[in-house]
PDB file of C-alpha atoms in Angstrom:
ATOM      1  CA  UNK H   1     165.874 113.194 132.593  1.00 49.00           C
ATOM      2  CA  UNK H   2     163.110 115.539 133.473  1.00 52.00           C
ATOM      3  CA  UNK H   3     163.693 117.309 130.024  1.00 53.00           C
ATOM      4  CA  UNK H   4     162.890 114.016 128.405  1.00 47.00           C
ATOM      5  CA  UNK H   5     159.896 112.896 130.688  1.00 57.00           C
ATOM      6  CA  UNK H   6     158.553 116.519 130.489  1.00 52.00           C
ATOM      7  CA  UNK H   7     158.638 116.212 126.790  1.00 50.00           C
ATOM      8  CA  UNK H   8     157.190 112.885 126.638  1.00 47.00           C
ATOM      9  CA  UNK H   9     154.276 114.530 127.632  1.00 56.00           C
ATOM     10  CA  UNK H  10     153.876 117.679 125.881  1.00 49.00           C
ATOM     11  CA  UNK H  11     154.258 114.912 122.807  1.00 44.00           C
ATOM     12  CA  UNK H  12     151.107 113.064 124.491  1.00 47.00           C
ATOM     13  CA  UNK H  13     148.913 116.403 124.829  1.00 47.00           C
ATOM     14  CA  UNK H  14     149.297 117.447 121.739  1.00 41.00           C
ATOM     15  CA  UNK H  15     148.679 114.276 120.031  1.00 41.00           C
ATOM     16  CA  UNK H  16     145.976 113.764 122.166  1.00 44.00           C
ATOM     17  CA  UNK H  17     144.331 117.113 121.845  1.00 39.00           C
ATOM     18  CA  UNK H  18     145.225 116.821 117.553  1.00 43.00           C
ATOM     19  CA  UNK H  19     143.211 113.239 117.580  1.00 43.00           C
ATOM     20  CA  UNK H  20     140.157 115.137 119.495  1.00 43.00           C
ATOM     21  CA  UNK H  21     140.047 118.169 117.128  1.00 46.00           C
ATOM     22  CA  UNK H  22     136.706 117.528 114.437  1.00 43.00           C
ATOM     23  CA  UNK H  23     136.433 121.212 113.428  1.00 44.00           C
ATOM     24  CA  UNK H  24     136.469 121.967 109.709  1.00 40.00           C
ATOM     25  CA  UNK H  25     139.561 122.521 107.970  1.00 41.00           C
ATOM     26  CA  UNK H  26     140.581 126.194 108.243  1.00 39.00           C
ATOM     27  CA  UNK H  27     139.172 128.307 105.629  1.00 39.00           C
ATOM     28  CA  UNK H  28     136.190 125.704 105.390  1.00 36.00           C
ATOM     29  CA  UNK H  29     132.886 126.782 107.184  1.00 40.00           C
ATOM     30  CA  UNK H  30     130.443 124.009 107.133  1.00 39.00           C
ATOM     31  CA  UNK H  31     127.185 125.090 106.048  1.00 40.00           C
ATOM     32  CA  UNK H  32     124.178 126.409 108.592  1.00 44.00           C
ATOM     33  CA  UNK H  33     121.846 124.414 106.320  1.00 43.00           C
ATOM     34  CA  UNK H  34     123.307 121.349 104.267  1.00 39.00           C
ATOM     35  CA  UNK H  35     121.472 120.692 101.523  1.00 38.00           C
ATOM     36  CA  UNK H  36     121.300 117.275  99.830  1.00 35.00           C
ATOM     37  CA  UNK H  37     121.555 116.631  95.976  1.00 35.00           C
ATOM     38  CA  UNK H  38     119.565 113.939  94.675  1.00 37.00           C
ATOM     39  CA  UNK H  39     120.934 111.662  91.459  1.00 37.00           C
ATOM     40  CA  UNK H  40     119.301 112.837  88.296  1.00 39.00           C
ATOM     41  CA  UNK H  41     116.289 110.902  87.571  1.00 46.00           C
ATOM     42  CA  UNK H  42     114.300 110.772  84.540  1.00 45.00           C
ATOM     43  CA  UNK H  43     111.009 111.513  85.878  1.00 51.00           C
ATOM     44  CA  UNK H  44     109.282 109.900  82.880  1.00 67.00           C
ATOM     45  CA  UNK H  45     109.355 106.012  83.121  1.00 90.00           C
ATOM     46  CA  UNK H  46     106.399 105.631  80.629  1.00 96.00           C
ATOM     47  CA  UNK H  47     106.616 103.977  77.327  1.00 98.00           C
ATOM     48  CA  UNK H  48     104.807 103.220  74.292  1.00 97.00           C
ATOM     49  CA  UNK H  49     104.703  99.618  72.313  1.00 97.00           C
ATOM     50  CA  UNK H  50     103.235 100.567  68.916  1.00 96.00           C
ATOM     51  CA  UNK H  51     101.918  96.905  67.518  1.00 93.00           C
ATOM     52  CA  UNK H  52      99.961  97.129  64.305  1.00 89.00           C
ATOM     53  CA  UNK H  53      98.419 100.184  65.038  1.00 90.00           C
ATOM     54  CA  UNK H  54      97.485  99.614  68.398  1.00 92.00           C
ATOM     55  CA  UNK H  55      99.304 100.916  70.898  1.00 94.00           C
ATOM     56  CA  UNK H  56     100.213  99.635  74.055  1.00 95.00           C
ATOM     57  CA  UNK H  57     101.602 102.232  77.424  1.00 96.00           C
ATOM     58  CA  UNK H  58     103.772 100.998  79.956  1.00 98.00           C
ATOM     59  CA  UNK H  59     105.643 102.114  82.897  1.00 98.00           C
ATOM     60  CA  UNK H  60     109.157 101.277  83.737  1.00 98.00           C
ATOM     61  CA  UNK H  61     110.882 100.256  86.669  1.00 97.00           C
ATOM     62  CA  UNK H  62     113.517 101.570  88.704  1.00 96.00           C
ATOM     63  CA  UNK H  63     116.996 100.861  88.269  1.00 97.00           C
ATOM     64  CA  UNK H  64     119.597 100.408  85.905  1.00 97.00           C
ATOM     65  CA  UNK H  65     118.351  97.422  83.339  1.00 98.00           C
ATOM     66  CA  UNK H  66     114.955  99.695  82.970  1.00 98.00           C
ATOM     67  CA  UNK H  67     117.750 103.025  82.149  1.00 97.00           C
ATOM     68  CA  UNK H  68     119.691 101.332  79.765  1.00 98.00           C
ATOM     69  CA  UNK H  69     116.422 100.227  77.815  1.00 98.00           C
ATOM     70  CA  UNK H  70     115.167 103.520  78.259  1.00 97.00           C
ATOM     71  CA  UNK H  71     118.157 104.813  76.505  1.00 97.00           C
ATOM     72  CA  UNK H  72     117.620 102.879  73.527  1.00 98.00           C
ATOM     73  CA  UNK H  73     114.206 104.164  72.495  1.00 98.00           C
ATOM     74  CA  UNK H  74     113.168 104.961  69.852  1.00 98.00           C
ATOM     75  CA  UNK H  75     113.668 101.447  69.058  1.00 98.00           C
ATOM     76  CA  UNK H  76     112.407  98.978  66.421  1.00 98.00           C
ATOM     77  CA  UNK H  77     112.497  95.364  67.201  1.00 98.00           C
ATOM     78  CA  UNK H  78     110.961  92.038  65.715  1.00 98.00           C
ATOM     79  CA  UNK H  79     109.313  90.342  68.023  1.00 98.00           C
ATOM     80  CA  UNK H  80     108.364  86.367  68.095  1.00 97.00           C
ATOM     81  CA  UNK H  81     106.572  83.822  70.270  1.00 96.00           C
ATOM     82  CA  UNK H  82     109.150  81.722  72.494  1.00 96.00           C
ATOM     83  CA  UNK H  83     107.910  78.648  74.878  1.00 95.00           C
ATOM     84  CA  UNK H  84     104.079  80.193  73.707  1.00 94.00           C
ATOM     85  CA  UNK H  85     104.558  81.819  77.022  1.00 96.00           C
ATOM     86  CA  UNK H  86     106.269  85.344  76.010  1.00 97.00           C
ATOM     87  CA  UNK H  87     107.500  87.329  72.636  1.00 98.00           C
ATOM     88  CA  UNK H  88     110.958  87.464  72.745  1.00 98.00           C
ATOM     89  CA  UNK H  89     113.424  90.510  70.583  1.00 98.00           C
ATOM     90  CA  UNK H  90     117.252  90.765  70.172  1.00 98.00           C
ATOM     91  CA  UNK H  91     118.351  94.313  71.761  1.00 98.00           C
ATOM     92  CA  UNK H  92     120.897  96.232  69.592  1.00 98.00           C
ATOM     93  CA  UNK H  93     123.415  96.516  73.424  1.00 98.00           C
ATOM     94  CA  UNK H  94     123.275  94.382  76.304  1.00 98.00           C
ATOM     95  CA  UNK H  95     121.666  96.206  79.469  1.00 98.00           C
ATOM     96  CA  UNK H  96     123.643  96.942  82.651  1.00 98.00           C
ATOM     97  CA  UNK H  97     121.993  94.422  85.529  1.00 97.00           C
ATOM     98  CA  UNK H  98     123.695  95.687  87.963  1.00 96.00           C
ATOM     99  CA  UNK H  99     121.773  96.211  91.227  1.00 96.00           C
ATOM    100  CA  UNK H 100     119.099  93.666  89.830  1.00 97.00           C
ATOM    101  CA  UNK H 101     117.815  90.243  92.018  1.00 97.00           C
ATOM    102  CA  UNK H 102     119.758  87.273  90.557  1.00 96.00           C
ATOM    103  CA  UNK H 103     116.543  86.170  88.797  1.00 97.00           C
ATOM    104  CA  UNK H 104     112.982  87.380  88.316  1.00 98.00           C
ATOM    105  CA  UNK H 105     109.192  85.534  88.544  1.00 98.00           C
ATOM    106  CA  UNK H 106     107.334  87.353  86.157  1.00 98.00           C
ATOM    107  CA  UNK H 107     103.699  87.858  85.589  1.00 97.00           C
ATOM    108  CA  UNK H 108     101.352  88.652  82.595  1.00 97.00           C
ATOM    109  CA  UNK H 109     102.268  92.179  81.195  1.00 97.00           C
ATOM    110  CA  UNK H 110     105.779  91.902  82.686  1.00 98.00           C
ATOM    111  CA  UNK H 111     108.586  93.842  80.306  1.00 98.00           C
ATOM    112  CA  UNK H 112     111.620  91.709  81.096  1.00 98.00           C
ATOM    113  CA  UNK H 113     115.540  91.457  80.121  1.00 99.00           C
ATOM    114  CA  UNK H 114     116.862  88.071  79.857  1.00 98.00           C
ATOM    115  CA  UNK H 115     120.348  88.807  80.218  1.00 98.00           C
ATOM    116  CA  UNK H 116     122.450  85.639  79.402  1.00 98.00           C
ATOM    117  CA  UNK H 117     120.826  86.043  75.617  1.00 97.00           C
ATOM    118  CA  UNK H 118     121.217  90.202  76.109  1.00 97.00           C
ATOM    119  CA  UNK H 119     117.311  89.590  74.487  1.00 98.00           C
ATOM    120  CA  UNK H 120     114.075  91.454  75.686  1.00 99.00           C
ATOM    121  CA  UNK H 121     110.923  88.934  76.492  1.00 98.00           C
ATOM    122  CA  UNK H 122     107.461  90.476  76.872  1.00 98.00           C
ATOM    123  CA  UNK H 123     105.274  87.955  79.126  1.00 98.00           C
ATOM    124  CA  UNK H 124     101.854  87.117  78.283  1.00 96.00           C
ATOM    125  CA  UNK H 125     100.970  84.216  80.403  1.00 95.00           C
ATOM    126  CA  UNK H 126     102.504  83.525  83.264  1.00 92.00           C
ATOM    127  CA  UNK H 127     105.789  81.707  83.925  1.00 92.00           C
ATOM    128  CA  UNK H 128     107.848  80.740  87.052  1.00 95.00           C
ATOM    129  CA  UNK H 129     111.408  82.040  88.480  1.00 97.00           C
ATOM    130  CA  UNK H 130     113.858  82.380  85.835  1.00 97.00           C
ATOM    131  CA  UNK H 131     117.664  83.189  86.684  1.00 98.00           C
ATOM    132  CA  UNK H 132     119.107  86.348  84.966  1.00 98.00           C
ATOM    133  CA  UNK H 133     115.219  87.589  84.032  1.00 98.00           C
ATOM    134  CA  UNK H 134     115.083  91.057  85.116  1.00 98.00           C
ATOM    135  CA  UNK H 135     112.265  93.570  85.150  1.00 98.00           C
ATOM    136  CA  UNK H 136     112.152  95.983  83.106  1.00 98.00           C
ATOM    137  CA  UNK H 137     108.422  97.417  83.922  1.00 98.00           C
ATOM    138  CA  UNK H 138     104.792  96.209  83.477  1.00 98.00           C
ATOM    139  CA  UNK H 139     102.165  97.059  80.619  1.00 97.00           C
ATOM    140  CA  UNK H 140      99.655  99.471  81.982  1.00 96.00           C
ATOM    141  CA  UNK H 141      96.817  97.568  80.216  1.00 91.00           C
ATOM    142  CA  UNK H 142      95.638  93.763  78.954  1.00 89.00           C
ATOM    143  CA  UNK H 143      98.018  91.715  76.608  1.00 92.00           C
ATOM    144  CA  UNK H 144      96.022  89.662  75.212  1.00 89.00           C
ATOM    145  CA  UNK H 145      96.383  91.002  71.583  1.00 85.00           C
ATOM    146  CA  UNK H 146     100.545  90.027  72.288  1.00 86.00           C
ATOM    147  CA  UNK H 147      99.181  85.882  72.932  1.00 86.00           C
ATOM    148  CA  UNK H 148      96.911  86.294  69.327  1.00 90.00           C
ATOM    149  CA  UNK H 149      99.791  87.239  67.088  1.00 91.00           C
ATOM    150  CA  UNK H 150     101.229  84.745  65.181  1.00 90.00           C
ATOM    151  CA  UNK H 151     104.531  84.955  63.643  1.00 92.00           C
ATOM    152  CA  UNK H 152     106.885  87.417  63.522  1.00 96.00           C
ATOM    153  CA  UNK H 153     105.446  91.299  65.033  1.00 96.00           C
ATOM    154  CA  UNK H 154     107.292  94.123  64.178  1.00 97.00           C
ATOM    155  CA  UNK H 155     106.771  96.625  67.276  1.00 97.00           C
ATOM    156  CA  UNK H 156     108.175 100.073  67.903  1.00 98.00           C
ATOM    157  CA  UNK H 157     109.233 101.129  71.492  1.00 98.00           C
ATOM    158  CA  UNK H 158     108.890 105.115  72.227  1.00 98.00           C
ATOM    159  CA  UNK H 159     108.900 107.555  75.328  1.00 97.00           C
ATOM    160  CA  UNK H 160     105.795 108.642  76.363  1.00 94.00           C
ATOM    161  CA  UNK H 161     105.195 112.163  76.121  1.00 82.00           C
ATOM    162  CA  UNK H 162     105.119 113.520  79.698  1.00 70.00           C
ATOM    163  CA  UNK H 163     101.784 114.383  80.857  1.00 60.00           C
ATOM    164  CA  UNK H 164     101.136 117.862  81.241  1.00 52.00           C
ATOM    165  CA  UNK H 165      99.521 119.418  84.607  1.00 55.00           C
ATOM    166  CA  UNK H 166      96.477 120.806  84.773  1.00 53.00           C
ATOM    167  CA  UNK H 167      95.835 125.075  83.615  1.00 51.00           C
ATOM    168  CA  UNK H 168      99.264 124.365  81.766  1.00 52.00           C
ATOM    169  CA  UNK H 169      99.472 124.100  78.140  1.00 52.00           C
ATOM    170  CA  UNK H 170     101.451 121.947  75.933  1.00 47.00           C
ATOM    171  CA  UNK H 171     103.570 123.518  73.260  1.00 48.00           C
TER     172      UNK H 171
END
């Protein structure tokens, strides 16, 4: 019976002693100093609206509704006034919402997904809570040329050409 009881605890120790162990793997060193990798991130969130020759900057915001949009670009869309309130445009793909608030109050200049029509709506006066709105960014400037135009406006979305720092030169 000793042989038993004595082995009973050698069994205990060891597990013991295995369940305290946190060292690295063998052959794994961990690393004096860790270093963390951020996610990719397009550093340029700026677009352009071209709208009958004028053309209009805007910055988007984070996350993955303002990506997928991003994404599409160069991109033509028709444009045309809904609820005199915003210009609304059917996307060619629906936008990923994941992440986003269940619903969005948007202001004048807002850039916004409406994602149970998958449509884009571009807000030039202002407008309560929706449910599935989502921003997509903000003008940088006034949109009051957007609440002028009548009837259909055929608009092209582009990337804005990064900025480039000062003593560099573009190519």
């Amino acid at each position: 019976m000793p042989t038993l009881e004595r082995s009973a605890q050698m069994l205990a120790a060891v597990l013991t002693l295995a369940a305290c162990d946190r060292a690295a793997p063998t052959g794994i060193q961990p690393s004096a100093n860790p270093t963390t990798v951020a996610p990719a991130k397009d550093e340029n969130m700026k677009i352009k609206m071209h709208l009958d020759g004028e053309v209009l900057t805007a910055t988007l915001a984070e996350g993955a509704a303002p990506r997928d949009f991003l994404a599409l670009l160069p991109l033509e869309l028709t444009l045309r006034d809904y609820a005199s309130t915003e210009k609304v445009g059917d996307l060619p793909a629906r936008l990923s919402i994941e992440g986003a608030p269940p619903g969005f109050d948007p202001d004048v200049g807002d850039i916004t997904y409406y994602a149970p029509w998958g449509n884009l709506a571009i807000f030039y006066r202002d407008f309560g809570f929706a449910q599935g709105l989502v921003k997509l960014g903000r003008f940088d400037s006034n949109v009051d040329e957007l609440a002028r135009k009548q009837g259909e406006l055929n608009v092209r979305f582009e990337r804005a050409q990064p900025s480039t720092p000062a003593g560099e030169r573009s190519p």
